[in-house]
Short mmCIF file of C-alpha atoms in Angstrom, two decimals:
data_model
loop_
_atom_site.label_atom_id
_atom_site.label_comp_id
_atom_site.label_asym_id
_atom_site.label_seq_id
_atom_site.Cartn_x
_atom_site.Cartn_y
_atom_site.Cartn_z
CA UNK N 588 100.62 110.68 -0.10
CA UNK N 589 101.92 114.51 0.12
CA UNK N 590 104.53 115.16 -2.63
CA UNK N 591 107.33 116.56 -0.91
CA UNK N 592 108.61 120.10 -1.38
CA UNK N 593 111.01 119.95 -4.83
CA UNK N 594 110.85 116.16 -5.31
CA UNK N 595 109.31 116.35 -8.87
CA UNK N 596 112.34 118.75 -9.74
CA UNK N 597 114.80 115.95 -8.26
CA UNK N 598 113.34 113.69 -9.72
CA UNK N 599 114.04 115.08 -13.62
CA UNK N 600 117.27 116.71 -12.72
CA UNK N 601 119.03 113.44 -11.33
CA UNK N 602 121.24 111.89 -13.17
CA UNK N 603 121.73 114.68 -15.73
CA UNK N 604 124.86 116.53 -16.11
CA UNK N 605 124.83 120.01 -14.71
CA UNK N 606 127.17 122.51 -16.56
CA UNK N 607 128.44 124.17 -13.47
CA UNK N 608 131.05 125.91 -15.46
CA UNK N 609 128.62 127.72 -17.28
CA UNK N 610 126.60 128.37 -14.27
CA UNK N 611 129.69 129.60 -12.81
CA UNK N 612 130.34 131.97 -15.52
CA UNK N 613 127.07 133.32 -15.24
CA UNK N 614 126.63 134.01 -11.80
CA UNK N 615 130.09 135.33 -11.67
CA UNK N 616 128.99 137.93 -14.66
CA UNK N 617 125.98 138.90 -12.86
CA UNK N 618 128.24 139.55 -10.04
CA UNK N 619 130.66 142.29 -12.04
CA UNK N 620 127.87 143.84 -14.11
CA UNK N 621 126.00 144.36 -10.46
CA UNK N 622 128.95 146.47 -9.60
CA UNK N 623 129.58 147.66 -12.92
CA UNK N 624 125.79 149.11 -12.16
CA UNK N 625 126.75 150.98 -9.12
CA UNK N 626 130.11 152.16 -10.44
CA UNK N 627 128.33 154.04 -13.23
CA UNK N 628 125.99 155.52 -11.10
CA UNK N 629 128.79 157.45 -8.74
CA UNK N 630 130.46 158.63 -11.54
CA UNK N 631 127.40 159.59 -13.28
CA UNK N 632 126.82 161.63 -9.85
CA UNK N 633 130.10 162.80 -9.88
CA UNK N 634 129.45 164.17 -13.73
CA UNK N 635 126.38 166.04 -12.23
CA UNK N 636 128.47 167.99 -9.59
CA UNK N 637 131.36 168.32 -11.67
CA UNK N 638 129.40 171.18 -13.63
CA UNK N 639 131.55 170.38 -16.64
CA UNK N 640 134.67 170.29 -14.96
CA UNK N 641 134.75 166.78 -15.39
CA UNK N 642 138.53 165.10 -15.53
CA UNK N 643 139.51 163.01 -18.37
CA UNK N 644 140.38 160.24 -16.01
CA UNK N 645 136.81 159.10 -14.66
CA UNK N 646 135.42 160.51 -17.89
CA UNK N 647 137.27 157.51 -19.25
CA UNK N 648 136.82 154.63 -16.52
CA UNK N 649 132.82 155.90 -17.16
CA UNK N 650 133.06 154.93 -20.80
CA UNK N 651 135.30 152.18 -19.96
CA UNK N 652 132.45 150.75 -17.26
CA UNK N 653 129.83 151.27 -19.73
CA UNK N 654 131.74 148.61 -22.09
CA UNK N 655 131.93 146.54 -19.84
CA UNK N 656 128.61 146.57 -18.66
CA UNK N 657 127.69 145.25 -22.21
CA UNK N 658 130.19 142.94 -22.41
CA UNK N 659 129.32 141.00 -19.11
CA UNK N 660 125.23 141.45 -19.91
CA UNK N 661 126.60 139.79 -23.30
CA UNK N 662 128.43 136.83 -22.13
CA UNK N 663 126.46 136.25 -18.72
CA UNK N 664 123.44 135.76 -21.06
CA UNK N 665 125.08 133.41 -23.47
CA UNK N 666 126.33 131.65 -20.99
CA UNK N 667 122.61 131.24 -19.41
CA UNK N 668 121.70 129.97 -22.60
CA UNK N 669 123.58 127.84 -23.51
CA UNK N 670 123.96 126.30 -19.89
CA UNK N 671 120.07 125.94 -20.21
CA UNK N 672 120.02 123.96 -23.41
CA UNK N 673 122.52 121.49 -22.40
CA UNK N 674 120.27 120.85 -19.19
CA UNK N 675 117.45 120.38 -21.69
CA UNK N 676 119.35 117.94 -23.99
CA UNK N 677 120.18 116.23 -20.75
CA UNK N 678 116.60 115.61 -19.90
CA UNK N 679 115.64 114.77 -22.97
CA UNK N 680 117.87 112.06 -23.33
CA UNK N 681 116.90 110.88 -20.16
CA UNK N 682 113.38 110.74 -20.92
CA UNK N 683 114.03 108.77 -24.51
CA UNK N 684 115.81 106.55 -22.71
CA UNK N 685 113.31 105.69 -20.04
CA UNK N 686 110.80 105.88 -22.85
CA UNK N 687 112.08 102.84 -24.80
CA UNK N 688 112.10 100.81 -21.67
CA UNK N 689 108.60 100.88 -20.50
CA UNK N 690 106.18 98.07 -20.70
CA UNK N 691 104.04 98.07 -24.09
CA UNK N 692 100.75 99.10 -21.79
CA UNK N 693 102.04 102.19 -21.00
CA UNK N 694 101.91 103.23 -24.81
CA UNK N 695 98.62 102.38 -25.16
CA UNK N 696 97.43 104.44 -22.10
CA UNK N 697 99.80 106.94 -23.19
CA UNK N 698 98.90 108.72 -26.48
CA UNK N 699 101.75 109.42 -28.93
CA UNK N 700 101.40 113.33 -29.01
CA UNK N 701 101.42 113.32 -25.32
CA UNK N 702 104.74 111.22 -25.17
CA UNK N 703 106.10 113.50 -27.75
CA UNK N 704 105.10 116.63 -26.19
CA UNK N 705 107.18 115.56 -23.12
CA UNK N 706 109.99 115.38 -24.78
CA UNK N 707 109.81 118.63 -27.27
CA UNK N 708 107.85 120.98 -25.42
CA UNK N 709 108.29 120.06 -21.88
CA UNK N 710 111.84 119.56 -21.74
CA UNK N 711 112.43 123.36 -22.98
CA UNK N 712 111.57 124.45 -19.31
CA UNK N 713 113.55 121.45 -17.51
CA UNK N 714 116.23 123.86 -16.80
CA UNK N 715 114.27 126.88 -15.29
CA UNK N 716 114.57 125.14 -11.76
CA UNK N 717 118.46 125.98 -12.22
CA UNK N 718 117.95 129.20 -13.85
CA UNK N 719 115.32 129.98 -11.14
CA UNK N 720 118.06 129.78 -8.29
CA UNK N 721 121.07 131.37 -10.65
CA UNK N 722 118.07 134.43 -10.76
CA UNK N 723 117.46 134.39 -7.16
CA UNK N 724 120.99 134.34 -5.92
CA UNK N 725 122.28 137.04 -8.35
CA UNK N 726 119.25 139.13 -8.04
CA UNK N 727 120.11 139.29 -3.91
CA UNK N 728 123.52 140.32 -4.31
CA UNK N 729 122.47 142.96 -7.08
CA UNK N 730 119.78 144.05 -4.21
CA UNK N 731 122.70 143.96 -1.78
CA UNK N 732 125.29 146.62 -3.52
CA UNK N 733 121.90 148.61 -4.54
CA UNK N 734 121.00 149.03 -0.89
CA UNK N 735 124.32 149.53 0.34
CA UNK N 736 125.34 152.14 -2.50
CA UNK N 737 121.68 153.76 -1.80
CA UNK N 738 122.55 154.34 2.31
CA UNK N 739 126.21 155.92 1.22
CA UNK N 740 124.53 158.21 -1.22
CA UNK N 741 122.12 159.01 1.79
CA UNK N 742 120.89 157.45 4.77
CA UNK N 743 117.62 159.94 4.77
CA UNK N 744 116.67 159.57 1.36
CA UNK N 745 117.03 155.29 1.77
CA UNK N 746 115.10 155.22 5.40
CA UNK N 747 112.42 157.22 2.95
CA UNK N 748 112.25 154.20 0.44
CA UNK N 749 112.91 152.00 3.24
CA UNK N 750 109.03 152.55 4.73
CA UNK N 751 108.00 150.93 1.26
CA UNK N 752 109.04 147.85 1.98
CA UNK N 753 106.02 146.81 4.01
CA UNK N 754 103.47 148.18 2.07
CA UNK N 755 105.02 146.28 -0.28
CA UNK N 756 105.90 142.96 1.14
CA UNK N 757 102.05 142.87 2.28
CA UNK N 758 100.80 143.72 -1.37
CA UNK N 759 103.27 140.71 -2.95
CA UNK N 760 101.53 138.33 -0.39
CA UNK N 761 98.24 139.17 -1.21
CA UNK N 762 98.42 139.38 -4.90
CA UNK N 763 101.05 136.53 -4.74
CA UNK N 764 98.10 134.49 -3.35
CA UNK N 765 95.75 135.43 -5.83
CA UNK N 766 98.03 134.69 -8.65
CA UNK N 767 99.38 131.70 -7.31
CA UNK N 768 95.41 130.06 -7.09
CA UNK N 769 94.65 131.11 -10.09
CA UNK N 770 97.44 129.73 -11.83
CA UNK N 771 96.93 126.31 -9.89
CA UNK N 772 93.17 126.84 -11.10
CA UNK N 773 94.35 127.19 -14.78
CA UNK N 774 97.10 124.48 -14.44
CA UNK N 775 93.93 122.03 -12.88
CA UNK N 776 91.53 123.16 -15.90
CA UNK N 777 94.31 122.64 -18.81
CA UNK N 778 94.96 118.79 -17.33
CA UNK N 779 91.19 117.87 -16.75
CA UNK N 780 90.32 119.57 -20.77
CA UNK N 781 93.27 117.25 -21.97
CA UNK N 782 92.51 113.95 -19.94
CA UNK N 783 89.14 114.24 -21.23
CA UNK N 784 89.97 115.32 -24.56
CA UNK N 785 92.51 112.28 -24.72
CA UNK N 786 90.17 109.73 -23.76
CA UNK N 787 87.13 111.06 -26.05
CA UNK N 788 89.11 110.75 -28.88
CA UNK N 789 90.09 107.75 -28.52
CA UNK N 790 86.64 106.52 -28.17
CA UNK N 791 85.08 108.72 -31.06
CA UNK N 792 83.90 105.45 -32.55
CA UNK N 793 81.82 104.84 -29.40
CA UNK N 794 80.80 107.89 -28.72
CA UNK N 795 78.98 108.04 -32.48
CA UNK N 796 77.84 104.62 -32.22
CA UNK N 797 76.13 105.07 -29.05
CA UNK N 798 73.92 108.07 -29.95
CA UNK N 799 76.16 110.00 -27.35
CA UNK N 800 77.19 113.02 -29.55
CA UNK N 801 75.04 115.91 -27.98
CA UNK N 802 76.33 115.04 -24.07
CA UNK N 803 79.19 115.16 -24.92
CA UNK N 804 79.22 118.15 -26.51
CA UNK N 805 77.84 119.99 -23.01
CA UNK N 806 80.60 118.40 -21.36
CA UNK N 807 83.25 119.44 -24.03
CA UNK N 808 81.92 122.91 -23.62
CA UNK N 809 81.64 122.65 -20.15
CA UNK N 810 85.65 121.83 -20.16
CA UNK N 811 86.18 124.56 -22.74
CA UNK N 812 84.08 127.51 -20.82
CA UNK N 813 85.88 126.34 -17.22
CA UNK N 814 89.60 126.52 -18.89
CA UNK N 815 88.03 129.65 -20.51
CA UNK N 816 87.05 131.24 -17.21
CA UNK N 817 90.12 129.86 -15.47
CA UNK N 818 92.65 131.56 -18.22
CA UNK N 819 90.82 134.86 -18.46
CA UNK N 820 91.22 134.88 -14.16
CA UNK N 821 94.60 133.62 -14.43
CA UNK N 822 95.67 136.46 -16.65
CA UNK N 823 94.28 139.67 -14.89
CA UNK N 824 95.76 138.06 -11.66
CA UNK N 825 98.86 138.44 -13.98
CA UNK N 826 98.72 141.64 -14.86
CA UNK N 827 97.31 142.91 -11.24
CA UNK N 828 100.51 141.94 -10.22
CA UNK N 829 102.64 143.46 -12.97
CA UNK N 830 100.30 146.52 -12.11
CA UNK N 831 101.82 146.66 -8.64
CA UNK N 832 105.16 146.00 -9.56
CA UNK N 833 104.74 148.89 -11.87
CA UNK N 834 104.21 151.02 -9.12
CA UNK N 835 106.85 150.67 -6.77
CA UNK N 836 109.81 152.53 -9.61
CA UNK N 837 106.83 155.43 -9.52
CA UNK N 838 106.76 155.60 -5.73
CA UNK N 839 110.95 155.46 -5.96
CA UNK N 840 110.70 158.32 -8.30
CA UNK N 841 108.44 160.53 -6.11
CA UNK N 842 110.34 159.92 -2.58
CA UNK N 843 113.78 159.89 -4.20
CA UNK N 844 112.90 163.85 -6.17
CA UNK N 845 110.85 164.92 -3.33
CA UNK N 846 112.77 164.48 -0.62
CA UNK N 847 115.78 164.58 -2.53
CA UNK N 848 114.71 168.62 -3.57
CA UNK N 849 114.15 169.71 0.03
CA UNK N 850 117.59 168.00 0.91
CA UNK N 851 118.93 169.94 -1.61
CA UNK N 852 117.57 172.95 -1.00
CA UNK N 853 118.65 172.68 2.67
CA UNK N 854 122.50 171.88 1.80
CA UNK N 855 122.19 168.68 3.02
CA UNK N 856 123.13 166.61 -0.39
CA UNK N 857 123.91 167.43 -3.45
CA UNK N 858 122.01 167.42 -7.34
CA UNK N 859 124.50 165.15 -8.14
CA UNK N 860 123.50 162.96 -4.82
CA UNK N 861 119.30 162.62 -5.74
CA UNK N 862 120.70 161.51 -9.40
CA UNK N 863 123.12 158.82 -8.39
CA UNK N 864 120.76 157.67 -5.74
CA UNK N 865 117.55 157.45 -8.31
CA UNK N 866 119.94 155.90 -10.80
CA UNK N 867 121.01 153.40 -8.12
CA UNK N 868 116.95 152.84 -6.38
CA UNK N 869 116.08 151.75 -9.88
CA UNK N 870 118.80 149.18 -9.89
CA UNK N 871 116.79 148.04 -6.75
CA UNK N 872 113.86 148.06 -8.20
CA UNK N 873 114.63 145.87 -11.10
CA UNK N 874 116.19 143.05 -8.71
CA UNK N 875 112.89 143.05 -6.18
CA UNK N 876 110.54 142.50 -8.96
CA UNK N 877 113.05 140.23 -10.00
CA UNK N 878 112.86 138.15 -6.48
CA UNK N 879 109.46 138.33 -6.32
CA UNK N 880 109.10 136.34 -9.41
CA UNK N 881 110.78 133.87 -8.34
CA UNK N 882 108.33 132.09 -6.44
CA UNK N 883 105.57 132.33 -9.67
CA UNK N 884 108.45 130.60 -12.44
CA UNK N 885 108.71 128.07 -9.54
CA UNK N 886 105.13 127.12 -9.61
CA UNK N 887 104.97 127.30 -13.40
CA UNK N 888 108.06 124.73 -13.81
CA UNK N 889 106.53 122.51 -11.24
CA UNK N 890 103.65 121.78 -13.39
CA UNK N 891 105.67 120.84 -16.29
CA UNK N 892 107.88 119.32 -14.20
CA UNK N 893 105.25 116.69 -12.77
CA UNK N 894 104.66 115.85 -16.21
CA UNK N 895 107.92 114.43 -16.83
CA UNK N 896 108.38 113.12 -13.82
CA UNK N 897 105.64 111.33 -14.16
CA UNK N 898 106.92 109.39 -16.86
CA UNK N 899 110.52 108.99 -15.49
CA UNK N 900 108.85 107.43 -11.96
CA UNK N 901 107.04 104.72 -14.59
CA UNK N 902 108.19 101.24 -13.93
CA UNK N 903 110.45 99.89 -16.84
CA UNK N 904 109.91 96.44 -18.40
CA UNK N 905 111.54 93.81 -16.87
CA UNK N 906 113.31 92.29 -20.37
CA UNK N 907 115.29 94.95 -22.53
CA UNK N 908 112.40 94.61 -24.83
CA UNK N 909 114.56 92.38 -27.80
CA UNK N 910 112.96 89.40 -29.20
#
């Protein structure tokens, strides 16, 4: 049966208490530092066509926004934090619980480093299904004010930028796709190495006993060399896609100066303009690659997800287990 969209991150998060205070906080400092961003970025404008003639006044709110820029970058990201380790606590609690009441088969099947890996390794990344959204709603709005604040600087210069948005959305897909197999590949390759590695040693008795040491060592290396393969594919997928990221702040810079110097030179906008407006397409830049990511962390959390849902859909033992 099909696993329906999101179940596996249902499945960990329910029943876990959700700090929506501090997720609050968060999103709501993401919010001011967004337009703390775009504030700085007129007046740093306005310092460019002030030619030193700057007042005291917005030379003030500028240092004044800067501060606060820190402080919110400060406090959203504590907030984040610590909102992510009490969903982590919460899982892991959840998953020692369920882990004391299931039937005395299950451990055997079970190996104790895998049980204990749930719980201290998995369980670090059962809050990036929360963080994933807080990123993805945050990162819109910041894309939002950057778009808007990019068409009042000028509507030329952003209709410019704006014709990279397809070459773009068509280069995410493609590479998306790639990356997204390969990391499924890679995912596949890590679970089959461990299953067998689980079960072989387990059976190491057997396997001397039974003259059966040189198969399976072609089939350990044939596990090793395929999770081999799959990581080293995996990983240039990776970092084709941070490649093409890395390209679309270049392409920014070369429309926004280009463009922006014949505007210039024609009267049309102002020094002051191309600077607040590169200052501002870079703030746009930051929350696309930003989005884009999104949809990779999701993947990645899903897999570690499944593991610990795996466990928490286990049936319990019928008794509460006391003599």
């Amino acid at each position: 049966m099909k696993r329906k969209p999101f179940d596996t991150f249902r499945t960990v998060l329910s029943g876990v208490k959700i700090p929506w205070i501090l997720i609050l906080l968060s999103m709501v400092s993401s919010f001011l530092l967004a337009n703390a961003m775009v504030s700085s970025a007129v007046l740093t404008a306005q310092v460019v066509d002030s030619s030193g003639h700057l007042q005291t006044a917005d030379l003030v709110r500028y240092i004044a926004l800067l501060l606060i820029s820190g402080v919110l970058a400060i406090g959203g990201s504590f907030c984040n934090n610590v909102m992510s380790e009490k969903i982590n606590v919460g899982v892991r609690e959840k998953l020692w619980k369920k882990l004391l009441r299931l039937p005395l088969g299950y451990y055997d099947r079970e190996s104790g480093e895998s049980l204990v890996s749930r719980i201290t390794i998995d369980c670090n990344r059962a809050s990036a299904f929360i963080g994933v959204i807080i990123m993805a709603v945050t990162s819109l709005y910041g894309l939002y004010l950057a778009v808007r604040s990019m068409y009042q600087f000028s509507p030329v210069l952003t209709l410019w930028c704006a014709c990279l948005v397809p070459v773009l959305a068509l280069g995410v897909a493609l590479v998306g796709k790639l990356v997204f197999r390969a990391q499924d590949k890679l995912y596949q390759s890590r679970s089959d190495a461990t299953s067998y590695l689980l079960e072989r040693v387990k059976n190491l008795r057997l396997v001397r006993s039974s003259n059966m040491v040189e198969e399976e060592t072609n089939l350990g290396r044939s596990q090793f060399q395929a999770l081999f393969h799959n990581s080293v594919s995996a990983m240039l997928c990776d970092q084709l896609m941070a490649s093409f990221m890395g390209l679309t702040p270049i392409a920014l810079i070369i429309i926004t100066f280009i463009v922006g110097s014949i505007l210039v030179s024609q009267g049309q906008i102002s020094l002051g303009v191309v600077i607040g407006f590169y200052t501002v397409s870079g703030m746009a830049s930051v929350r696309i690659s930003a989005l884009i990511t999104v949809f990779g962390d999701l993947v990645s959390a899903n897999g570690t997800f499944d593991k610990i849902s795996r466990v928490l859909k286990a049936q319990e033992e019928t008794s509460d287990g006391r003599p």
